JSON list of C-alpha atoms in Angstrom, two decimals:
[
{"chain": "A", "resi": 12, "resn": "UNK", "atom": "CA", "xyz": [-12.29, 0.73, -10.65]},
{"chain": "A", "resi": 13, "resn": "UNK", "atom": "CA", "xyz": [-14.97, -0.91, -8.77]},
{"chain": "A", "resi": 14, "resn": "UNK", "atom": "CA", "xyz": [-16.92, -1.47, -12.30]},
{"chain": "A", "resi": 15, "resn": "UNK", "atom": "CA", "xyz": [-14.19, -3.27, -14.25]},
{"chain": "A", "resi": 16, "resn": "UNK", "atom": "CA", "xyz": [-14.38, -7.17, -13.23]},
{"chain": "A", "resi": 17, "resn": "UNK", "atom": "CA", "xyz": [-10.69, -7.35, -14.17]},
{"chain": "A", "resi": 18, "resn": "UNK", "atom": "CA", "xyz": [-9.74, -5.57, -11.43]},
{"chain": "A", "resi": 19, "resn": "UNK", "atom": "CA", "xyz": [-12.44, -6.72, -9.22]},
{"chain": "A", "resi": 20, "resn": "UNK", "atom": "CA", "xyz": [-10.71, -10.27, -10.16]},
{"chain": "A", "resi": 21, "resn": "UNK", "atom": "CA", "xyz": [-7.28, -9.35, -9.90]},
{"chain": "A", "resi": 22, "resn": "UNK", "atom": "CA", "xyz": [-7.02, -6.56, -7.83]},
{"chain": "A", "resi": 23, "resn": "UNK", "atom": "CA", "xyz": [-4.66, -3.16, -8.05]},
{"chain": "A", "resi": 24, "resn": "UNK", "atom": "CA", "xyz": [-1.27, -2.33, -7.31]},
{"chain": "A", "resi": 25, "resn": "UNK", "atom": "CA", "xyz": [-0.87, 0.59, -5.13]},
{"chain": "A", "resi": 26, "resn": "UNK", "atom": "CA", "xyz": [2.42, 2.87, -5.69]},
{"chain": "A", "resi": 27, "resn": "UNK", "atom": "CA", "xyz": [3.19, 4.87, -3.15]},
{"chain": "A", "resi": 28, "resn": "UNK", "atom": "CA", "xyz": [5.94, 7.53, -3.34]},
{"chain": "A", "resi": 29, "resn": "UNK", "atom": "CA", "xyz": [7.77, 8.96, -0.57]},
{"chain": "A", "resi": 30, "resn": "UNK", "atom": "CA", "xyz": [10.11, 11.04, -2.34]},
{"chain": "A", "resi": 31, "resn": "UNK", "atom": "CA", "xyz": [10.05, 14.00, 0.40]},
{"chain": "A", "resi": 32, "resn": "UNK", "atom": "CA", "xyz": [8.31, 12.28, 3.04]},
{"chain": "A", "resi": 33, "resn": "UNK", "atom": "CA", "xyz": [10.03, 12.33, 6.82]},
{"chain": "A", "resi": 34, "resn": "UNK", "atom": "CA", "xyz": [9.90, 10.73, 9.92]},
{"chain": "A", "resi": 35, "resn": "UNK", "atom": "CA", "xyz": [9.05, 14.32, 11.55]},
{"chain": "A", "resi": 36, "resn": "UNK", "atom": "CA", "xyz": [5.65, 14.37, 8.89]},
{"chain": "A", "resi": 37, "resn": "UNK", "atom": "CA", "xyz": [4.99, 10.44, 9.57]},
{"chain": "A", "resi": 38, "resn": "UNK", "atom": "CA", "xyz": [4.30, 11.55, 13.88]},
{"chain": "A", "resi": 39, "resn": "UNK", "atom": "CA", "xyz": [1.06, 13.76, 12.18]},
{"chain": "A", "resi": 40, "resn": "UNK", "atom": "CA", "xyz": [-0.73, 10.53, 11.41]},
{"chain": "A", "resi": 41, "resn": "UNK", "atom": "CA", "xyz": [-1.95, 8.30, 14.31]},
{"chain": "A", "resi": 42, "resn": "UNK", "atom": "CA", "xyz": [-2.58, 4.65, 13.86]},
{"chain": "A", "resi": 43, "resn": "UNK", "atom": "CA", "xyz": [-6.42, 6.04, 14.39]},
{"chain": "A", "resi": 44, "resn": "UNK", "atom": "CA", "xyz": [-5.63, 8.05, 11.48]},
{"chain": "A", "resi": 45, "resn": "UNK", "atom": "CA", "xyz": [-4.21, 5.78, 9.27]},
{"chain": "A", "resi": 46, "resn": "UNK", "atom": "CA", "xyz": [-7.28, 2.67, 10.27]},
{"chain": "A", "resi": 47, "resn": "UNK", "atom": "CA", "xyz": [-9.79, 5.56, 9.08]},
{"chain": "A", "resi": 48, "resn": "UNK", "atom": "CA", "xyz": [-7.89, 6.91, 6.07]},
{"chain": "A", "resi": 49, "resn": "UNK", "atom": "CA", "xyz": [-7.52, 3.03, 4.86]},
{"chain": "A", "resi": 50, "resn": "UNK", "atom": "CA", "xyz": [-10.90, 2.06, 6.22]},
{"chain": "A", "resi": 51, "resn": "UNK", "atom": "CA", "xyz": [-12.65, 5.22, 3.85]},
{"chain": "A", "resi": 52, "resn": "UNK", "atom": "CA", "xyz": [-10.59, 4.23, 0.76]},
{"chain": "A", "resi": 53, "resn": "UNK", "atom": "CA", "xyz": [-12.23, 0.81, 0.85]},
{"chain": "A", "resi": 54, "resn": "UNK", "atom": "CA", "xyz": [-15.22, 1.73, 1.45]},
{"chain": "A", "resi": 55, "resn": "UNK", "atom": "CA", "xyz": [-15.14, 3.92, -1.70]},
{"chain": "A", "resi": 56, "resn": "UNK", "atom": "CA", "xyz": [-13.13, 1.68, -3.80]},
{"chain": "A", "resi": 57, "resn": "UNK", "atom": "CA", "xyz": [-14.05, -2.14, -2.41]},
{"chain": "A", "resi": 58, "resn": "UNK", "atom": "CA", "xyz": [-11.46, -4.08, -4.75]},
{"chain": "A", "resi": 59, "resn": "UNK", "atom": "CA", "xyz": [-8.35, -6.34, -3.57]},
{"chain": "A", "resi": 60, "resn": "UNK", "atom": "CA", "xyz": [-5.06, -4.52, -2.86]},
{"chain": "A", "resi": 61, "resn": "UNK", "atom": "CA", "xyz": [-2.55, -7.22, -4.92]},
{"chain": "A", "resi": 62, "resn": "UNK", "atom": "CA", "xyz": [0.78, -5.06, -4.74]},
{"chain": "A", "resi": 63, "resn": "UNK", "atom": "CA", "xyz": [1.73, -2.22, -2.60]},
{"chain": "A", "resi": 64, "resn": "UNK", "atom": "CA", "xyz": [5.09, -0.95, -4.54]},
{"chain": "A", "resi": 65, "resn": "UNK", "atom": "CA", "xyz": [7.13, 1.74, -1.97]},
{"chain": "A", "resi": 66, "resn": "UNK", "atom": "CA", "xyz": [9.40, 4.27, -4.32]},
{"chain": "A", "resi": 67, "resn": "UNK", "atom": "CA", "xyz": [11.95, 6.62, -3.69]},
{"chain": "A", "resi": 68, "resn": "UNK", "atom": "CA", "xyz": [11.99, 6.47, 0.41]},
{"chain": "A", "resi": 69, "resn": "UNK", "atom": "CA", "xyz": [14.71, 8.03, 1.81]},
{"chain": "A", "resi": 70, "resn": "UNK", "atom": "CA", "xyz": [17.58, 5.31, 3.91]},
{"chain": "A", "resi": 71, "resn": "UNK", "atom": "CA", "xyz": [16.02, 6.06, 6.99]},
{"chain": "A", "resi": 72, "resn": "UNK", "atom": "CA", "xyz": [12.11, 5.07, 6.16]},
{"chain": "A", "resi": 73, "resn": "UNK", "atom": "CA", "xyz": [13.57, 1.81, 4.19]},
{"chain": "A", "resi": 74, "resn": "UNK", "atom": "CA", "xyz": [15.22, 0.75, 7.46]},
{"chain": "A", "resi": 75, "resn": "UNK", "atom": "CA", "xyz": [12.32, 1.33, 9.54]},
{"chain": "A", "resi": 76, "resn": "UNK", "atom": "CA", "xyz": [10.27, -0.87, 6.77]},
{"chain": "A", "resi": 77, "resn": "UNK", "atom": "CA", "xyz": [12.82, -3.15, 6.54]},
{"chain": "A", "resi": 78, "resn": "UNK", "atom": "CA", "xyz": [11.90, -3.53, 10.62]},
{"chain": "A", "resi": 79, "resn": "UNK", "atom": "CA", "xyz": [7.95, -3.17, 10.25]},
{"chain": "A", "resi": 80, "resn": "UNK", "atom": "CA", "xyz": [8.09, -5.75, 7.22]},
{"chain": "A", "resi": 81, "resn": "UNK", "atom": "CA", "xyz": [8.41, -9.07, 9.63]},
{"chain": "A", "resi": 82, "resn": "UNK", "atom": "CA", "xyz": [5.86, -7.75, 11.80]},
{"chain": "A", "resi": 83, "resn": "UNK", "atom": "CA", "xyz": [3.03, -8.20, 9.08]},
{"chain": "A", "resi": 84, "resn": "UNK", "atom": "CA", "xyz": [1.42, -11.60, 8.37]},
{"chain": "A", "resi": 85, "resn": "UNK", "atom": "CA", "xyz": [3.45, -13.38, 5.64]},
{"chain": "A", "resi": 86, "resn": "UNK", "atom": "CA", "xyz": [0.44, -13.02, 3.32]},
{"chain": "A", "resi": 87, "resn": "UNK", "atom": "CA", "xyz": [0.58, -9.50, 3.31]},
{"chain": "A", "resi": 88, "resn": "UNK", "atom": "CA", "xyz": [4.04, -9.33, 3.38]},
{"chain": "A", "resi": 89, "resn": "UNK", "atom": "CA", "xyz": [4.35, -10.56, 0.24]},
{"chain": "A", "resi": 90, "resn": "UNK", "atom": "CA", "xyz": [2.55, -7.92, -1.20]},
{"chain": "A", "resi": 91, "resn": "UNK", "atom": "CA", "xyz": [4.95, -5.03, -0.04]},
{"chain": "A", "resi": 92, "resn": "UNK", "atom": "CA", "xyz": [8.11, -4.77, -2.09]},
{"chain": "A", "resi": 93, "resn": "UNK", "atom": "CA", "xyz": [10.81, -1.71, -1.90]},
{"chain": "A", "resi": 94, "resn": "UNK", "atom": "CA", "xyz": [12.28, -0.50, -5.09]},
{"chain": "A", "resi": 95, "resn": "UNK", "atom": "CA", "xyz": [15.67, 1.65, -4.84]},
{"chain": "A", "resi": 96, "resn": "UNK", "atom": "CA", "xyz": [15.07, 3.47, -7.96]},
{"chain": "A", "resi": 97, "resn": "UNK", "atom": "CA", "xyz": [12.56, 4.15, -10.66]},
{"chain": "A", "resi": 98, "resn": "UNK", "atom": "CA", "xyz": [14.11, 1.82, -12.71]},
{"chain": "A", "resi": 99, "resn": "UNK", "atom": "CA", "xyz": [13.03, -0.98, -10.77]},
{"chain": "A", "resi": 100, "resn": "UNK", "atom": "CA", "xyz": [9.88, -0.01, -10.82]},
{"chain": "A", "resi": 101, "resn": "UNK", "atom": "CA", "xyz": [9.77, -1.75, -14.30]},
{"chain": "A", "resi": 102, "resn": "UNK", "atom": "CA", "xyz": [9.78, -5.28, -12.78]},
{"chain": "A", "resi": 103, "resn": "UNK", "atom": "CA", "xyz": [6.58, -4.32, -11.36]},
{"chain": "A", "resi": 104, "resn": "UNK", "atom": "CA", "xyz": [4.55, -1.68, -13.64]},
{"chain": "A", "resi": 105, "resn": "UNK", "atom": "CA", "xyz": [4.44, -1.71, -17.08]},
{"chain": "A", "resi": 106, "resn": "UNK", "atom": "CA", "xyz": [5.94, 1.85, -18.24]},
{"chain": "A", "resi": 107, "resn": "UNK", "atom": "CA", "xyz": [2.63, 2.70, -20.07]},
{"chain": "A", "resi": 108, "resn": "UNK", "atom": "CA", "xyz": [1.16, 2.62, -16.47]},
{"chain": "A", "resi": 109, "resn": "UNK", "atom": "CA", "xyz": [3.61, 4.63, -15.06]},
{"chain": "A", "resi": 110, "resn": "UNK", "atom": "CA", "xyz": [3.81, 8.60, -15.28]},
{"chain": "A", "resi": 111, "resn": "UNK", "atom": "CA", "xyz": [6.74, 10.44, -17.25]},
{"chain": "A", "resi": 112, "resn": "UNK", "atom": "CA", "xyz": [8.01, 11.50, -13.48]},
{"chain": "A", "resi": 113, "resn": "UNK", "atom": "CA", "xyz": [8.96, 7.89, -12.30]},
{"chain": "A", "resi": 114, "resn": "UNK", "atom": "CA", "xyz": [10.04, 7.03, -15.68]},
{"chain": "A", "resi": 115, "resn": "UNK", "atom": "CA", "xyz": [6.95, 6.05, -17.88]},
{"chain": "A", "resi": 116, "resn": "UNK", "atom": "CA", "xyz": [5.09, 6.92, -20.58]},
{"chain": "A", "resi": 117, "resn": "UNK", "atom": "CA", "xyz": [1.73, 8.40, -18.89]},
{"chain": "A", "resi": 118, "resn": "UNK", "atom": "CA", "xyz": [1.75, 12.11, -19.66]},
{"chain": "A", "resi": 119, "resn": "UNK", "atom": "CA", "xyz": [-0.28, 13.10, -16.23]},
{"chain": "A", "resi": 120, "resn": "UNK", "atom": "CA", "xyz": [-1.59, 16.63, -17.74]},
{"chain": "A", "resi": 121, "resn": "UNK", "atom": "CA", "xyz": [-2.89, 14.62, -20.62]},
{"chain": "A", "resi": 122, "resn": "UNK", "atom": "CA", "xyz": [-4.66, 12.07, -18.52]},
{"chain": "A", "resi": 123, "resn": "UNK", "atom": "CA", "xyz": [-6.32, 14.46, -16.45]},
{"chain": "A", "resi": 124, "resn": "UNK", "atom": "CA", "xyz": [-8.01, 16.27, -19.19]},
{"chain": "A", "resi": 125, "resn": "UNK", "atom": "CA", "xyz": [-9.36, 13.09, -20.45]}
]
């Protein structure tokens, strides 16, 4: 990532999928927790976060986003968006950057071996 000056220009979109994820597995992480886990990834991979693209969160963790949402600075914000279903997640990723399991074309197994 950190090689390509594309991305080092225009940053990456992060997906994050919740499909499973509960409020009960959300009290394991501490806000010390979550400040180190982010504070590591950047430190291995120093490029701009563009897009952070939330999938298939149950009704419960899209209300509580919906709440956290105005708390963030309007800058970053902007960068968060909420899609109800995997077909949404078109408007945002391209399907040949998407895997086969959220409705794209990226055969995971394949890409691995690569």
């Amino acid at each position: 990532l950190t090689e390509e000056p594309s991305v080092q220009r225009g940053g990456i979109c992060i997906l994050l999928n919740l499909e499973g994820a509960s409020v009960m597995r959300a009290g394991d992480f501490t806000p010390g927790d979550i400040r180190r886990g982010l504070s590591m990834w950047l430190d291995c991979y120093p490029c701009r976060v563009r897009k952070v693209i939330i999938c298939r969160a149950n009704t419960f963790i899209r209300g509580v986003a919906t709440l956290a949402l105005p708390l963030l600075s309007p800058r970053v914000r902007t960068r968060v968006q909420m899609v109800k279903d995997d077909k949404s997640l078109a408007e945002y990723i391209p399907a040949n950057a998407l895997p086969v399991a959220l409705g794209g074309t990226v055969d995971e197994a394949q890409e691995l071996a690569h």
